XYZ file of C-alpha atoms in Angstrom:
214
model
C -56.459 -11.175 206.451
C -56.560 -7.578 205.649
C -53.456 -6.540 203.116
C -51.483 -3.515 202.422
C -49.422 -4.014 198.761
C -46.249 -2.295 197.668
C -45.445 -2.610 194.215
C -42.052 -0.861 192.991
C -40.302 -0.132 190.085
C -36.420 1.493 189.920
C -37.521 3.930 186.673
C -40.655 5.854 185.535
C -40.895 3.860 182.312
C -40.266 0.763 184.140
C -43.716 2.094 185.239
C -45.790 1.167 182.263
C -43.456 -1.241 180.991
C -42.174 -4.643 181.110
C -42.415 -5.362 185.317
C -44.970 -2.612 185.252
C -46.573 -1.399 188.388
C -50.205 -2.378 187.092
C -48.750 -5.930 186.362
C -47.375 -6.255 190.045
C -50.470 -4.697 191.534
C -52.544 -7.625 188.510
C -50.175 -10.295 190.666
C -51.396 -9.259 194.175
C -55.260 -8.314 193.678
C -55.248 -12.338 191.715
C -52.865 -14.027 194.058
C -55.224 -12.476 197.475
C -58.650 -13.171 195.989
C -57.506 -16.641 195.612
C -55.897 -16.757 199.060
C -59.183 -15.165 201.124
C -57.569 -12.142 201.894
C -58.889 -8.398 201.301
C -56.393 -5.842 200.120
C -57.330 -2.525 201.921
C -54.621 -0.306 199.615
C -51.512 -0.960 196.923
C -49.012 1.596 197.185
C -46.686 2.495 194.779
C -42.787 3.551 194.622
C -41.081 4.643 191.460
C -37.107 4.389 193.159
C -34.485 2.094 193.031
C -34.842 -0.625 195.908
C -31.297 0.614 197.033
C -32.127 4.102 198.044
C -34.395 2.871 201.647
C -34.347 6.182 202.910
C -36.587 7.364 199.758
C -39.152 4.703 199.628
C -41.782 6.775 200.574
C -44.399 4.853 199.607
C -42.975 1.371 201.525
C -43.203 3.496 204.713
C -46.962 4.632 204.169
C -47.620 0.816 203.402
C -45.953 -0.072 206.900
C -47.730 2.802 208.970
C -51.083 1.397 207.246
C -50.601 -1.749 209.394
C -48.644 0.037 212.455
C -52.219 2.188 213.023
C -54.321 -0.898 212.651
C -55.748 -0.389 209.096
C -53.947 -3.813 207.712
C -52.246 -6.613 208.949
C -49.724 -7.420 206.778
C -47.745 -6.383 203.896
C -47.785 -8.373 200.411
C -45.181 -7.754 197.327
C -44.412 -9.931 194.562
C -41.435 -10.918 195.188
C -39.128 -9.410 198.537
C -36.591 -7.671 196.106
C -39.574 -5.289 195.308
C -39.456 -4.634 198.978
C -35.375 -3.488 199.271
C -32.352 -4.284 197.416
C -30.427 -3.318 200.549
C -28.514 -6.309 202.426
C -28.934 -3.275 205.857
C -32.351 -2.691 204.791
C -33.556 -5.831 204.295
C -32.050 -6.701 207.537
C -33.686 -3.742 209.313
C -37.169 -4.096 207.617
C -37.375 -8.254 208.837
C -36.362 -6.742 212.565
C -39.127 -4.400 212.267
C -41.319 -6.956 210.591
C -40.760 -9.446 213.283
C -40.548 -7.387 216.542
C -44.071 -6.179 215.389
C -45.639 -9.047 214.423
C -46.327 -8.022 211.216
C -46.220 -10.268 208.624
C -44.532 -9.530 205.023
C -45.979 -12.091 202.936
C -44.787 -12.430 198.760
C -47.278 -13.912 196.290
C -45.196 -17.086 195.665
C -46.118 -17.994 199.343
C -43.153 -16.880 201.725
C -43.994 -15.409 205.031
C -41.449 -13.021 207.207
C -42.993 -14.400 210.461
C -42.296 -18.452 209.258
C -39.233 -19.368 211.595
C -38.808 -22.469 209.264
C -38.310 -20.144 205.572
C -36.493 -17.423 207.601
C -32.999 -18.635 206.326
C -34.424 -18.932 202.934
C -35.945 -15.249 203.270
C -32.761 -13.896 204.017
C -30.537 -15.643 201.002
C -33.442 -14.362 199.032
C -32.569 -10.529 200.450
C -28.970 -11.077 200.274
C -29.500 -12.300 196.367
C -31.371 -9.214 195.521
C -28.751 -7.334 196.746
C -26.028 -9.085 195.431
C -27.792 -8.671 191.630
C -28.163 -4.951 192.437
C -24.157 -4.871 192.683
C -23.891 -6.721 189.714
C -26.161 -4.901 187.262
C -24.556 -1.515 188.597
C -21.209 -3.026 187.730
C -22.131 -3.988 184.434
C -23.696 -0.768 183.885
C -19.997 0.708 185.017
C -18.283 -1.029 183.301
C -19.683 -0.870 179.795
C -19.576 2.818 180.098
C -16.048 2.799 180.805
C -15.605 1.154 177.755
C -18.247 3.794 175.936
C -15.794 6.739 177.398
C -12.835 4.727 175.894
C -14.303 3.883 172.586
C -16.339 6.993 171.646
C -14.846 10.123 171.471
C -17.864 12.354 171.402
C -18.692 11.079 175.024
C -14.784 11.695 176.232
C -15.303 15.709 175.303
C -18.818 15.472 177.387
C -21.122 15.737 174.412
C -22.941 12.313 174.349
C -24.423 11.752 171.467
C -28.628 11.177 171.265
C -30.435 8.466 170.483
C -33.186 8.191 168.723
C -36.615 7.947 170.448
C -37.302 4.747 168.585
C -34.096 3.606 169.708
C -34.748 5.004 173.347
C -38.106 3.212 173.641
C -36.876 -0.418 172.892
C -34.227 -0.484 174.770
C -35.950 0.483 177.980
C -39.116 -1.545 177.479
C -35.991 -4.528 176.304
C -34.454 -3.568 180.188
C -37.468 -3.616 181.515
C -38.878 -7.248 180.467
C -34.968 -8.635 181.663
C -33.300 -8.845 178.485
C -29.224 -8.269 178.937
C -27.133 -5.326 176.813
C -26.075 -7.733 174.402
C -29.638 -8.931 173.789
C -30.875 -5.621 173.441
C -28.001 -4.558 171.165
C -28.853 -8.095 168.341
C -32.940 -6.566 168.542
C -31.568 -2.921 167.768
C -29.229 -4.231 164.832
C -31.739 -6.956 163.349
C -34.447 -4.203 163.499
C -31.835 -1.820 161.391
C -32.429 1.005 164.190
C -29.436 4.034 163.817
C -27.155 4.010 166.481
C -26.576 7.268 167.844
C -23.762 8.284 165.332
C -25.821 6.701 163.046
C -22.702 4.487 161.912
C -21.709 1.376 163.037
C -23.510 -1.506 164.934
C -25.316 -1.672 168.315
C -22.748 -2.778 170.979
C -23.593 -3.824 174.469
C -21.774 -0.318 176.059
C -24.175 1.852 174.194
C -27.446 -0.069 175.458
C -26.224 0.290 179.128
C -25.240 4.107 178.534
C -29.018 4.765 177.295
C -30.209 2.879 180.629
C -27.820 4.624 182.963
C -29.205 8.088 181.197
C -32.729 7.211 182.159
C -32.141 5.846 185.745
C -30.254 9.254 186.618
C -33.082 11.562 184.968
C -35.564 9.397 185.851
């Protein structure tokens, strides 16, 4: 079978670290050699799986099989496809009404009538962790806003790039706040004040920062 990949990533260090794009595009080339299929292209996104109307390079994937080039489309896992509950619902339609297959390296297959309720509790979950990281992410800022007074005049403090650097490529490899926040005091890295200890709202403000310029 011919194959199209999409590998994604929500950030542009997420890029080339942790879940990196050349890891997930490692995965696919491995998991379709072994398999008997050819990959004809692997197409990457940099965007969160959220934001459907931006994946860009999902669509080009897609068209790739729509104009005969491919048959079917291969990720490493479906959140990397959407983390959209709507999406992923419109994507399977489109998948199905087709006849295009969207296949995942751990062997799950969009057309298989007998893993389609599994497929779509897999969808649902990526969603629902979506939610739950962005409320996390909300809520420890709130408490940043509360706690630190530099950020409640609008003059966030800066971490260092040292600091910057581990706590993405930390993110990136799944590691929580409070994880991330024991590395950056056991390692003696500065906070941004450069008093005090590494607290869970500070690691998720330095994420947030990067996803919005990112």
């Amino acid at each position: 079978m011919r194959l199209v990949g999409f590998i994604r990533v929500s950030t542009t260090r997420q890029a080339t670290e942790g879940h990196s794009l050349a890891a997930q595009e490692g995965i696919i080339r491995a998991w379709a050699e072994c398999e008997g299929h050819s990959v004809v292209a692997i197409i990457p996104d940099v965007m969160s799986g959220a934001k459907a109307a931006k994946l860009h390079g999902r669509e080009a994937a897609i068209r790739l099989i729509e104009v005969g080039m491919a048959d079917a489309l291969v990720v490493i896992r479906f959140d990397r496809a959407t983390r959209s509950t709507l999406d992923a619902q419109q994507l399977l339609e489109r998948s199905r009404k087709a006849g295009w297959a969207m296949l995942t390296t751990d062997g799950k297959n969009s057309l298989d009538e007998s893993q389609a309720f599994m497929t779509d509790i897999e969808f649902a979950f990526a969603a629902e962790e979506r939610r739950r990281i962005s409320r996390r992410t909300r809520e420890g800022l709130a408490a940043a806003l509360e706690n630190d007074p530099a950020l409640a005049l609008g003059r966030p403090p800066t971490v260092s790039p040292e600091a910057e650097r581990t706590i993405l490529a930390q993110h990136a490899s799944g590691a929580s706040a409070r994880t991330i926040a024991t590395t950056l005091n056991t390692a003696g890295i500065p906070t941004a004040t450069g008093a005090g200890r590494w607290v869970h709202a500070q690691v998720l403000r330095v994420i947030r920062r990067a996803e919005e310029t990112s």
